[in-house]
mmCIF file of C-alpha atoms in Angstrom:
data_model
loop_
_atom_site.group_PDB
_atom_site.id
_atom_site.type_symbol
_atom_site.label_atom_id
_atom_site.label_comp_id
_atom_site.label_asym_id
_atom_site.label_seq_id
_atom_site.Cartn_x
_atom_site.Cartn_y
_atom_site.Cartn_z
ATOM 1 C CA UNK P 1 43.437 40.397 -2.460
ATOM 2 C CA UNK P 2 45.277 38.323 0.516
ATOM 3 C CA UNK P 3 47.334 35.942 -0.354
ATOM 4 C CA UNK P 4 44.917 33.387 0.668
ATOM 5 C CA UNK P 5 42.471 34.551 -1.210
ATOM 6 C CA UNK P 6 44.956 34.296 -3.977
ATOM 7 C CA UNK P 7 46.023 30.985 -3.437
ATOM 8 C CA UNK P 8 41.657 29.622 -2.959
ATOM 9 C CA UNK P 9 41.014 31.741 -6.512
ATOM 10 C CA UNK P 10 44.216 30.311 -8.215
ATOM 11 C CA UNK P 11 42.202 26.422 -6.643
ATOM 12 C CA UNK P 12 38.781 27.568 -8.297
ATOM 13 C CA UNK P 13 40.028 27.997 -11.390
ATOM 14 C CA UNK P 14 42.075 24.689 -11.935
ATOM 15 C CA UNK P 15 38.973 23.068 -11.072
ATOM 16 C CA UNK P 16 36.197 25.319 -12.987
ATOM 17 C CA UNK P 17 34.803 23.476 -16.266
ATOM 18 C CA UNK P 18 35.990 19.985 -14.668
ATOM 19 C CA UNK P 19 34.145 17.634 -16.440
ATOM 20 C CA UNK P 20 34.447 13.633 -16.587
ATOM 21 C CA UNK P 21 32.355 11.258 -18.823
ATOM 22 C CA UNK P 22 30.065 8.656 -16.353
ATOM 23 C CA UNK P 23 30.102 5.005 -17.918
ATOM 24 C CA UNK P 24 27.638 4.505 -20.460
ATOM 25 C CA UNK P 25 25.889 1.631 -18.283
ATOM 26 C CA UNK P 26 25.024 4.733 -15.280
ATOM 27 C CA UNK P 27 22.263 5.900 -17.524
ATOM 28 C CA UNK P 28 20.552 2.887 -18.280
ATOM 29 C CA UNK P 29 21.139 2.172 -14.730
ATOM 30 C CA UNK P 30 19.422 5.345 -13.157
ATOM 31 C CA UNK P 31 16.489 5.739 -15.828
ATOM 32 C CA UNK P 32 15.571 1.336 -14.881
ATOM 33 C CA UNK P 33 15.290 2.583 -11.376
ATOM 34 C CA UNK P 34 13.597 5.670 -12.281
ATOM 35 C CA UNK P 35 10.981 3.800 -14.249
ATOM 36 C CA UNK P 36 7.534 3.230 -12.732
ATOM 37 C CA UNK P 37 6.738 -0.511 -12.468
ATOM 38 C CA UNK P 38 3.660 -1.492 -14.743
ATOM 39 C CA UNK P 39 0.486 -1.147 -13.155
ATOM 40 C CA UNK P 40 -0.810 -5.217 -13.417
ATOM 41 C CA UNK P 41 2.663 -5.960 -11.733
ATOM 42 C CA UNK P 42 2.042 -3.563 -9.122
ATOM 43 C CA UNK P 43 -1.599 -4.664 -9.031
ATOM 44 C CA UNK P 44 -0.792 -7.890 -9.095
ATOM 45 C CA UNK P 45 1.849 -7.865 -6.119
ATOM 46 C CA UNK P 46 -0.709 -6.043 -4.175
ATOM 47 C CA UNK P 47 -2.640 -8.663 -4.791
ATOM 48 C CA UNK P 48 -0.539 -11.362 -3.947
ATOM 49 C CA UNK P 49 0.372 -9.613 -0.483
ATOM 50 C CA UNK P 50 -3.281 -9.271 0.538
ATOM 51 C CA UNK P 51 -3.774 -12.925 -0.274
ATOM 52 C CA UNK P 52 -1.166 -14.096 1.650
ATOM 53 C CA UNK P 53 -2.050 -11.673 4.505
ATOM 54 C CA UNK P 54 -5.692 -13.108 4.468
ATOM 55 C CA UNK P 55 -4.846 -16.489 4.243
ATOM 56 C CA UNK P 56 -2.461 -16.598 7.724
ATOM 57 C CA UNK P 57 -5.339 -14.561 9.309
ATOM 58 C CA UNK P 58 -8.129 -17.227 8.098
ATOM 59 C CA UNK P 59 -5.536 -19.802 9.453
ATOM 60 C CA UNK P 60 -4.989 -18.596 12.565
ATOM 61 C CA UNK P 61 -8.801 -17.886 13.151
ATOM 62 C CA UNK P 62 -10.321 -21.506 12.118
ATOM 63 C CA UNK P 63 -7.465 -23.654 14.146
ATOM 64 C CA UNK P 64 -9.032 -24.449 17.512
ATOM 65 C CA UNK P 65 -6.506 -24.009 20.394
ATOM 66 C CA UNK P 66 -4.689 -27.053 21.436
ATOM 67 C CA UNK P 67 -6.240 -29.145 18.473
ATOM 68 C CA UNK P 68 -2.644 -30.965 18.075
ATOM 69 C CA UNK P 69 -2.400 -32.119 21.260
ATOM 70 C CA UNK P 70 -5.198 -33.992 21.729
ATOM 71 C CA UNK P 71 -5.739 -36.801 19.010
ATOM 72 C CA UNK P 72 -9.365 -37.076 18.131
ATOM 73 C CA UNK P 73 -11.527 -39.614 16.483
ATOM 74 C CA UNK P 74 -10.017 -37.712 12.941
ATOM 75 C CA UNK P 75 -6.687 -38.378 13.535
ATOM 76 C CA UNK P 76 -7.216 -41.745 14.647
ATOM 77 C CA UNK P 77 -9.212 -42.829 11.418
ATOM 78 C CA UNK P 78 -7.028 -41.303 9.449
ATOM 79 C CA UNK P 79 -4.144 -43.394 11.228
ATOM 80 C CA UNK P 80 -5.573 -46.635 10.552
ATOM 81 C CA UNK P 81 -6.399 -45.880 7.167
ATOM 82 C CA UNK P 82 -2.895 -45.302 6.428
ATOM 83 C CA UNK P 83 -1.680 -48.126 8.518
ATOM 84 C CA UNK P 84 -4.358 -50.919 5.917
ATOM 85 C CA UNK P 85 -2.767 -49.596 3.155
ATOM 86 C CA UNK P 86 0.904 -50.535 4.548
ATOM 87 C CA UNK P 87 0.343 -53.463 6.788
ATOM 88 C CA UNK P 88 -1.745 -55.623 5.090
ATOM 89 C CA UNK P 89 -0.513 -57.196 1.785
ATOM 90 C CA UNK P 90 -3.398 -59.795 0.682
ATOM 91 C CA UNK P 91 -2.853 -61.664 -2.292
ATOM 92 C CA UNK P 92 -5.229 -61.400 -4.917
ATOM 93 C CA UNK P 93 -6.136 -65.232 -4.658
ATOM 94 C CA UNK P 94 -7.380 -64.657 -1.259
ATOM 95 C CA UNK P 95 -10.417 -63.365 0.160
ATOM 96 C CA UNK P 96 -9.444 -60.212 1.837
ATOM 97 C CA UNK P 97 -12.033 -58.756 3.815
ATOM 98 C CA UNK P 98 -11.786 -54.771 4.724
ATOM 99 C CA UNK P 99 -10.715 -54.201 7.774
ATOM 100 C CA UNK P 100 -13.548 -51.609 9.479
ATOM 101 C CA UNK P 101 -12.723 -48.320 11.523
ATOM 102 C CA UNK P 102 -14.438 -50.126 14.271
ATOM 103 C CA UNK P 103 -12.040 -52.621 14.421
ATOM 104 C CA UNK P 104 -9.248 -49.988 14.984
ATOM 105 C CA UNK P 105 -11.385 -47.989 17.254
ATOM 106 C CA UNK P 106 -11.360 -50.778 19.727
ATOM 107 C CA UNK P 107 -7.255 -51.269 19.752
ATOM 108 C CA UNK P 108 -5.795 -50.102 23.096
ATOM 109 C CA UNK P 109 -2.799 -47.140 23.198
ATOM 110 C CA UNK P 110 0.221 -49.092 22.427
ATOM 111 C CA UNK P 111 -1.237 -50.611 19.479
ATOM 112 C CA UNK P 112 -2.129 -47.007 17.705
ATOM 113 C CA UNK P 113 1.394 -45.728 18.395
ATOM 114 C CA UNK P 114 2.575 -48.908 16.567
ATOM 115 C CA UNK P 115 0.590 -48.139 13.835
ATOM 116 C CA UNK P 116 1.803 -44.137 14.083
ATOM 117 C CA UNK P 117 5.380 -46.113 13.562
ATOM 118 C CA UNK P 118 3.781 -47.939 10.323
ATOM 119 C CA UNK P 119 2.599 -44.422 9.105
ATOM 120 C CA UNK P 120 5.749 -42.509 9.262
ATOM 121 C CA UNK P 121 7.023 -41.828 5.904
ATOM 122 C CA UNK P 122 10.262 -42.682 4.012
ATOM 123 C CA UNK P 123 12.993 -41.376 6.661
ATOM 124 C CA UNK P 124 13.994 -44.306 8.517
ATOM 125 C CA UNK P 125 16.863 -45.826 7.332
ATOM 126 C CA UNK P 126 15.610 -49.750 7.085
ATOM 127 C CA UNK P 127 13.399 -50.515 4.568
ATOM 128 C CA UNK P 128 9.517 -50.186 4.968
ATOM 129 C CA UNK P 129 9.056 -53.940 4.501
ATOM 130 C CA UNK P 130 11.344 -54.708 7.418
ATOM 131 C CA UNK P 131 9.237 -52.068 9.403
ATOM 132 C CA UNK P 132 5.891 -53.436 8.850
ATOM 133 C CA UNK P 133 7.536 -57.200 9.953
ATOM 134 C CA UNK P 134 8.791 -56.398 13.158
ATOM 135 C CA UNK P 135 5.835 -53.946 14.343
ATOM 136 C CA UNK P 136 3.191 -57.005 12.914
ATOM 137 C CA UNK P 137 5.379 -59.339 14.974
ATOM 138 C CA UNK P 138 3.869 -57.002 18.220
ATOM 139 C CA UNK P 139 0.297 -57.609 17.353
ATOM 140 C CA UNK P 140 -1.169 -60.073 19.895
ATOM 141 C CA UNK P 141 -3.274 -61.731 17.005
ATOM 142 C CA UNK P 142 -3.947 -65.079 17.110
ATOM 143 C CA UNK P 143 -4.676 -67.327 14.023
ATOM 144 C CA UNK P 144 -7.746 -68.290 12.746
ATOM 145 C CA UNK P 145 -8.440 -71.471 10.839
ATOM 146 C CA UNK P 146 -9.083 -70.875 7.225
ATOM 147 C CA UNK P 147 -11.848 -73.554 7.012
ATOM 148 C CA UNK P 148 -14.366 -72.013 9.644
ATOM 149 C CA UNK P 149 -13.525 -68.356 8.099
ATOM 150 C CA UNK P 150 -16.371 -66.514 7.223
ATOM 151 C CA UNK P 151 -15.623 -63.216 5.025
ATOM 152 C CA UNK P 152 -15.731 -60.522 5.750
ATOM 153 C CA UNK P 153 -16.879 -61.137 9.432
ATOM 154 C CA UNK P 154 -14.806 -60.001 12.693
ATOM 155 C CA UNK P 155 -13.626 -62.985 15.090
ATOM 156 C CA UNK P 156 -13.660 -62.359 18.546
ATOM 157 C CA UNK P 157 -10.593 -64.316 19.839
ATOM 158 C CA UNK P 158 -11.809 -62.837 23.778
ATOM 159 C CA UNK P 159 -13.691 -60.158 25.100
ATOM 160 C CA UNK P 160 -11.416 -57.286 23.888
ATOM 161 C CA UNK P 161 -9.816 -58.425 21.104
ATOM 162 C CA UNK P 162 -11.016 -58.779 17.665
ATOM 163 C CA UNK P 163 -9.269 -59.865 14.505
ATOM 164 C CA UNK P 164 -9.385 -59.362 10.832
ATOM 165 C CA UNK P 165 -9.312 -63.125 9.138
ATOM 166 C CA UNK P 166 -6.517 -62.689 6.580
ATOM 167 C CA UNK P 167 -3.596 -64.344 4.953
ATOM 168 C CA UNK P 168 -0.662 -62.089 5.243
ATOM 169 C CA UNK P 169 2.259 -63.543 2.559
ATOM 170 C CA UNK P 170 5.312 -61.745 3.246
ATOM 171 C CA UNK P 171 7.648 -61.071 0.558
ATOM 172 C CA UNK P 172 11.527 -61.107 0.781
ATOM 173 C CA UNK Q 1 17.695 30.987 -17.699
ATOM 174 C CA UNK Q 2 16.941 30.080 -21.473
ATOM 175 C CA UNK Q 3 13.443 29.639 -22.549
ATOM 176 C CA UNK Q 4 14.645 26.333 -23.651
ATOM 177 C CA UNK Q 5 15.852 24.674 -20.578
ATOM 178 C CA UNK Q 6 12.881 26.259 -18.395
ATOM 179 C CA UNK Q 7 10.693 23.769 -21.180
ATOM 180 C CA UNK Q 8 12.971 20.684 -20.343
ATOM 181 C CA UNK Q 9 12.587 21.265 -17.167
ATOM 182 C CA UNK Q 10 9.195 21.624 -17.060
ATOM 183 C CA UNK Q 11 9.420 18.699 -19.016
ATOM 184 C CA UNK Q 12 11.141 16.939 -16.514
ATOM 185 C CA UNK Q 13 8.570 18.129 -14.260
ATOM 186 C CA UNK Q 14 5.882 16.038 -16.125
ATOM 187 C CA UNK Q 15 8.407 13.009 -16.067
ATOM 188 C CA UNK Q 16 8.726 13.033 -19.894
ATOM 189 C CA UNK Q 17 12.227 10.464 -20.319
ATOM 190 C CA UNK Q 18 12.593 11.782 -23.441
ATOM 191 C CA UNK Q 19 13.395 15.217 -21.453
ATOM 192 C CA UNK Q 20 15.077 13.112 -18.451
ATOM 193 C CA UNK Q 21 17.515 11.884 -20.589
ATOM 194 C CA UNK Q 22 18.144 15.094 -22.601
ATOM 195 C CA UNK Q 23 19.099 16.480 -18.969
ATOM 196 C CA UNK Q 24 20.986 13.592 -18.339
ATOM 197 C CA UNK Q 25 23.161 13.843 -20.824
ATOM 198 C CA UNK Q 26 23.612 17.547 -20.728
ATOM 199 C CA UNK Q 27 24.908 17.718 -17.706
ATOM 200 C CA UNK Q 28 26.056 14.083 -16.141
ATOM 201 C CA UNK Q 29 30.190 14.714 -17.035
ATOM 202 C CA UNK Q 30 30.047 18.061 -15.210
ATOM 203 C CA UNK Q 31 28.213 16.325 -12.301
ATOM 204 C CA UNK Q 32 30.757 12.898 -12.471
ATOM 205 C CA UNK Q 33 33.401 15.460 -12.438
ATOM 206 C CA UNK Q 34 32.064 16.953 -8.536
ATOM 207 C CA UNK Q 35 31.531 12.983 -7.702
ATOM 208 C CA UNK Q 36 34.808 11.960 -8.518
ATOM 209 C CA UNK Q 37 36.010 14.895 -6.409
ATOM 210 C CA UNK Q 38 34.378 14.301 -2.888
ATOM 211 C CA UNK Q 39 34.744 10.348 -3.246
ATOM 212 C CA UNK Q 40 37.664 7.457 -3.089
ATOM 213 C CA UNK Q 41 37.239 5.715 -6.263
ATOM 214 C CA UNK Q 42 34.816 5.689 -9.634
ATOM 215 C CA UNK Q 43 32.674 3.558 -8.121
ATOM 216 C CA UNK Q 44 31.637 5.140 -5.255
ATOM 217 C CA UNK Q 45 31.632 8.371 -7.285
ATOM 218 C CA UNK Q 46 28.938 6.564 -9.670
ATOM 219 C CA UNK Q 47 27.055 5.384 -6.783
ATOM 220 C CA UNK Q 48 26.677 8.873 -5.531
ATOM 221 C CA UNK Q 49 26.077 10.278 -9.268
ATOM 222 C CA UNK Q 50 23.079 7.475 -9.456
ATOM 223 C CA UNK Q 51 21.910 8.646 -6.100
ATOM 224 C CA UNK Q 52 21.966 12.409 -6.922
ATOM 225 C CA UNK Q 53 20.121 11.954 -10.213
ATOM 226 C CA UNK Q 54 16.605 9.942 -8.608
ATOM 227 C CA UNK Q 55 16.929 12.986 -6.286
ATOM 228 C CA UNK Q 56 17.274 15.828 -8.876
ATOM 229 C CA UNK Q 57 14.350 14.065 -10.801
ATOM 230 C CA UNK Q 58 12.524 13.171 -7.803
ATOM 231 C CA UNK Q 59 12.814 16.575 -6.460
ATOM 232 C CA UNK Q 60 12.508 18.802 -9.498
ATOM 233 C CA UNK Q 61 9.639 20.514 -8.216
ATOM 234 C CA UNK Q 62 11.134 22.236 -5.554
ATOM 235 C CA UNK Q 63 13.446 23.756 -8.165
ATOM 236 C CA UNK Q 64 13.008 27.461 -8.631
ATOM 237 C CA UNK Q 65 13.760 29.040 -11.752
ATOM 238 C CA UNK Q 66 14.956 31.925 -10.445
ATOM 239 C CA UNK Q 67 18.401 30.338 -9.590
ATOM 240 C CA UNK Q 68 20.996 28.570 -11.341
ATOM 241 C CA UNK Q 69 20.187 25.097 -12.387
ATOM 242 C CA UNK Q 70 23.674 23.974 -12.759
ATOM 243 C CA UNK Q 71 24.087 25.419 -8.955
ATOM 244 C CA UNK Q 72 21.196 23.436 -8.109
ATOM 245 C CA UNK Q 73 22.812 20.361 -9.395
ATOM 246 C CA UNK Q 74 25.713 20.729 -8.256
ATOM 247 C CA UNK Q 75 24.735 21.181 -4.727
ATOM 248 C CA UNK Q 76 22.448 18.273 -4.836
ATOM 249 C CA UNK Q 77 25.717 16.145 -6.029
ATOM 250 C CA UNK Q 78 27.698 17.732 -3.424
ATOM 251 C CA UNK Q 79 25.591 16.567 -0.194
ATOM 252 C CA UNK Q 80 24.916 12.999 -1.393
ATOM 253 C CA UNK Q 81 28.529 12.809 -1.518
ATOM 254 C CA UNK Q 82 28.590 14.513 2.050
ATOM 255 C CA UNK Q 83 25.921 11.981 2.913
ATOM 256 C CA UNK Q 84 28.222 9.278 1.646
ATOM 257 C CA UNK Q 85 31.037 10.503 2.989
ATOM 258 C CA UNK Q 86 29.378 10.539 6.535
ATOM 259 C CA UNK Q 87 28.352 7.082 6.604
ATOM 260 C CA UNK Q 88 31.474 5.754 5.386
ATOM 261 C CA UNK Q 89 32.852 8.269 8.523
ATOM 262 C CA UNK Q 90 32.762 5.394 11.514
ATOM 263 C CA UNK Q 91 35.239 3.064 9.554
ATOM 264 C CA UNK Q 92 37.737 5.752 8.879
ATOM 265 C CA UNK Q 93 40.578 6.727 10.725
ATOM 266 C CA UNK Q 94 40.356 9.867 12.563
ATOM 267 C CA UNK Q 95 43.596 12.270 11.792
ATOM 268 C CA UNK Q 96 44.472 16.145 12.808
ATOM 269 C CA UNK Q 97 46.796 17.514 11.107
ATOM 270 C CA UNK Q 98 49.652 19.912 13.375
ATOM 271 C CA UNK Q 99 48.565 23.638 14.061
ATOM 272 C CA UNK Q 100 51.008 25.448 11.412
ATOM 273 C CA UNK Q 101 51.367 28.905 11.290
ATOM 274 C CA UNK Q 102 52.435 30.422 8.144
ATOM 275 C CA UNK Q 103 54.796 33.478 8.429
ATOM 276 C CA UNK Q 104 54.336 36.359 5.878
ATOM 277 C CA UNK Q 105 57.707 35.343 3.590
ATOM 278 C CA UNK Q 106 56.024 31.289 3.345
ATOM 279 C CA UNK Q 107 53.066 33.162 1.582
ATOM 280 C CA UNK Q 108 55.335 35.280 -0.243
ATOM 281 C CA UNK Q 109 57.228 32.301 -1.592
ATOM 282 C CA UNK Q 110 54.493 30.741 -2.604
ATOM 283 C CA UNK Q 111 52.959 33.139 -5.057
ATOM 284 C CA UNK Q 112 55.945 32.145 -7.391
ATOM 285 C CA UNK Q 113 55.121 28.334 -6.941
ATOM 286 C CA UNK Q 114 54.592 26.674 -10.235
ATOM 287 C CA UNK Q 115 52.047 23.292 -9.905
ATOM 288 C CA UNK Q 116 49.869 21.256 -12.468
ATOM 289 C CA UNK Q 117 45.938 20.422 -11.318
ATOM 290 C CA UNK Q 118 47.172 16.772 -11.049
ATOM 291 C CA UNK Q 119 49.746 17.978 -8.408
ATOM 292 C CA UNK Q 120 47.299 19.576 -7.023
ATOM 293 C CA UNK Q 121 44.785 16.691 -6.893
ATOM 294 C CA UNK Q 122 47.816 14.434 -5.541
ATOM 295 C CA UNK Q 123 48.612 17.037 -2.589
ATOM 296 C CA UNK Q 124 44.826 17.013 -1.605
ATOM 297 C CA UNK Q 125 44.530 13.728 -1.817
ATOM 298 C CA UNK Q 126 47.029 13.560 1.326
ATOM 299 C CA UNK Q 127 44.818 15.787 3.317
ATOM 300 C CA UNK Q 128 43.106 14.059 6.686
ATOM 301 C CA UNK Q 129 39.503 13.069 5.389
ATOM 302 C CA UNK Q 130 38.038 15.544 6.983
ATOM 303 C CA UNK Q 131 40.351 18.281 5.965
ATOM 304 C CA UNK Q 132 39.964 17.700 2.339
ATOM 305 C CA UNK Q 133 36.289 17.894 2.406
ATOM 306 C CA UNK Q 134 36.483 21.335 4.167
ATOM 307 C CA UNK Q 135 38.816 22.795 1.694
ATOM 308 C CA UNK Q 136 36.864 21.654 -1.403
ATOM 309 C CA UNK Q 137 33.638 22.566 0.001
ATOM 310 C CA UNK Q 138 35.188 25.872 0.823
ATOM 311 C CA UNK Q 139 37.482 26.824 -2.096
ATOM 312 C CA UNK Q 140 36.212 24.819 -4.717
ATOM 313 C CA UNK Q 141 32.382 24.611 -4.491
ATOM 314 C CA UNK Q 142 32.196 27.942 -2.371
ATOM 315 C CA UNK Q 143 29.974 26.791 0.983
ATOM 316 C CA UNK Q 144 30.076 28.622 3.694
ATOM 317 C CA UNK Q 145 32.065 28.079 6.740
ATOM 318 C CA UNK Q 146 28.185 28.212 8.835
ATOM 319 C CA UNK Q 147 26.790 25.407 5.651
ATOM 320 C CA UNK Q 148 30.034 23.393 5.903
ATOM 321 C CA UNK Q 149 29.450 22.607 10.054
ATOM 322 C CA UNK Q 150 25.891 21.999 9.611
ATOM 323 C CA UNK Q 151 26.402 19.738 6.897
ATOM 324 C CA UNK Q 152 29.399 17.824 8.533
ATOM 325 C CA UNK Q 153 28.349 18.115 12.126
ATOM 326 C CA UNK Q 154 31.386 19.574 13.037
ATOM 327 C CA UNK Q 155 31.660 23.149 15.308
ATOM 328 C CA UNK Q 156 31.968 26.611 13.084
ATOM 329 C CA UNK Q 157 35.586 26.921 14.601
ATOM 330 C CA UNK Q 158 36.518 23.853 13.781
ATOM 331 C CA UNK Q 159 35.768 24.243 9.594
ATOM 332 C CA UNK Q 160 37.786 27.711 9.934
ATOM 333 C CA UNK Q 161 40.877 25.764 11.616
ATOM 334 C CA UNK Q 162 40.719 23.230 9.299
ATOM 335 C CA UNK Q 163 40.443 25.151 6.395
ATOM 336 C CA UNK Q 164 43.691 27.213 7.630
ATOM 337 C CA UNK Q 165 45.793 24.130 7.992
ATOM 338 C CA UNK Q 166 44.275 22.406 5.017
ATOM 339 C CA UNK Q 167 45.937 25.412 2.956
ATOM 340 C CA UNK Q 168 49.318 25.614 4.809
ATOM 341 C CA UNK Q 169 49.693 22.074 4.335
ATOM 342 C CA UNK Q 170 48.973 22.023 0.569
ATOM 343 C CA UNK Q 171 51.166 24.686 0.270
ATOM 344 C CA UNK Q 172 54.023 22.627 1.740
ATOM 345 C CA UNK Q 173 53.534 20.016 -0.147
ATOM 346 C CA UNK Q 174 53.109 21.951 -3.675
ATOM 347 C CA UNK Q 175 56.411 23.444 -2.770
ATOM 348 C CA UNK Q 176 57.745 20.010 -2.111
ATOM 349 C CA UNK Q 177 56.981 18.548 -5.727
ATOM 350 C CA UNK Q 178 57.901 21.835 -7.368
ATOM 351 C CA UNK Q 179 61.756 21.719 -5.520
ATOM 352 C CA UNK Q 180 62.111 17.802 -6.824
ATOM 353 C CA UNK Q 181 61.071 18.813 -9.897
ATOM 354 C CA UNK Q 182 63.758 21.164 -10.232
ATOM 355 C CA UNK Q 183 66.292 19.728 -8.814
ATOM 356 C CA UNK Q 184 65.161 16.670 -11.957
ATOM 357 C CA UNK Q 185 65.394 19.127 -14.402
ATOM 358 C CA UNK Q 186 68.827 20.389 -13.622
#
């Protein structure tokens, strides 16, 4: 036997037998991994993945190209629906007659996109009552004797404007 | 091989964790033991140990009884560590240790040396990286020079060169501790 052989057998040997306990947590460790999930999970997150999978496909299929950038008759209804909710406080003394779609329908540009400024929820910083003042204050409405008010009817104040006869009380 | 563990593991075979763990426990502080060896610290050995065993159980089929389960295990342990090794490779620094060559009366000398295994683990743990893993695949686990470059992408010549200087220079070394701890005892 060479001496390196010597010396690699002499190695072997200090080394033969070797044996060092794992932590006890390794087992419980390897045999969670090696266990196979329960089948309803399994089911169940197959399940889930297919919905989600179908439900971005039937998304993407049933939204019409460019649909957000033109604003249709949808959008604008659902605008001024919004917009009586915020702008128009009537007290309950008061007759307050519902303002129509038509009426909205017949405002020009500028006066949706102040109403889109109504609309837009809580993220400005000044309060919403301070809002609906100074957009109101842009309106070119003009006031209607109470007297010769009939309810519930639209006043033509000209030929492109109409109005809604109401008593707006402002609070604070 | 026993009647007994060709059962477990056919056992195994059939995923039985009563069987699984049986193995487990039979043979996990040998295997730890090879881990520890070809690794930096307990818990990369433990990763590799983890690693091993969803292979060995994953794998068991390909398992012949004709040869040595304990082999088989052992080897599987061995290259996941390799595996490790290698991918912890790129952030390692890459050292070369000098061309020695070891005259006749060096040898001589050290047939007389006197070392423990833990000098022995200390003087390999100064090897190069790459050096260590040669020798212990070589001496200890007995690969082959051809398995050792396949399995560390390194040229045939270059495990045989590394292997020769990995030994000269745990020689020196052994010798080293053995002379201080003479010249302590006297």
């Amino acid at each position: 036997m060479s001496n390196e052989e010597q010396f690699d057998d002499r190695v072997k040997r200090m080394f033969q037998g070797e044996s060092i306990a794992p932590p006890a947590n390794l087992e419980e460790r390897l045999f969670a991994q090696l266990a196979p999930s329960p089948w309803p999970k399994r089911l169940g997150l197959s399940m889930g993945v297919l919905l989600v999978c179908g439900a971005g496909w039937w998304s993407a299929l049933s939204e019409p190209e460019g649909a957000l950038n033109v604003p249709s008759i949808e959008t604008r209804s659902d605008i001024a629906s919004a917009a009586e909710i915020v702008t128009v406080p009537v007290a309950s003394d008061e007759v307050a007659p519902k303002a129509s779609l038509e009426s909205l329908e017949t405002m020009d540009t500028s006066q949706v996109d102040d109403l889109q400024v109504l609309t837009k929820p809580d993220t400005e910083p000044s309060t919403p009552n301070q809002q609906a003042l100074q957009s109101l204050e842009r309106f070119p409405v003009e006031s209607i004797p109470l007297e010769s008010l009939e309810a519930s009817t639209l006043q033509e104040t000209n030929q492109n404007q109409w109005v809604l006869p109401a008593v707006v009380k402002l609070k604070n | 091989m026993e009647n007994e563990l060709i059962e477990l593991i056919d056992a195994c075979k059939r995923r039985e964790p009563s069987a699984q763990r049986e193995v487990y426990s039979r043979y996990s502080s040998m295997l730890f033991g090879v881990a520890m060896r070809y690794t930096n610290s307990r818990s990369d050995a433990e990763d590799v140990l983890q690693e091993a065993w969803i292979k060995v159980f994953r794998h068991l089929n390909s398992f012949s009884e004709n040869n040595s389960f304990d082999g088989w295990l052992r080897r599987i342990v061995v290259n996941t560590a390799i595996t490790h090794y290698r991918r912890n490779l790129k952030h390692a620094h890459h050292i070369d240790l000098d061309e020695v060559h070891a005259t006749p009366r060096d040898l001589e000398a050290f047939k007389e040396l006197e070392f423990t295994k833990e000098e022995l683990e200390r003087a390999i743990g100064q090897l190069p990286p790459g050096y260590g893993m040669v020798f212990k695949l070589y001496v200890i686990d007995g690969f082959k020079h051809k398995e050792i470059a396949e399995q560390l992408g390194i040229d045939l010549n270059t495990s045989k060169s590394q292997l020769s200087r990995a030994r000269r220079f745990l020689q020196e070394v052994l010798a080293g501790m053995s002379k201080r701890a003479k010249e302590i005892e006297s």
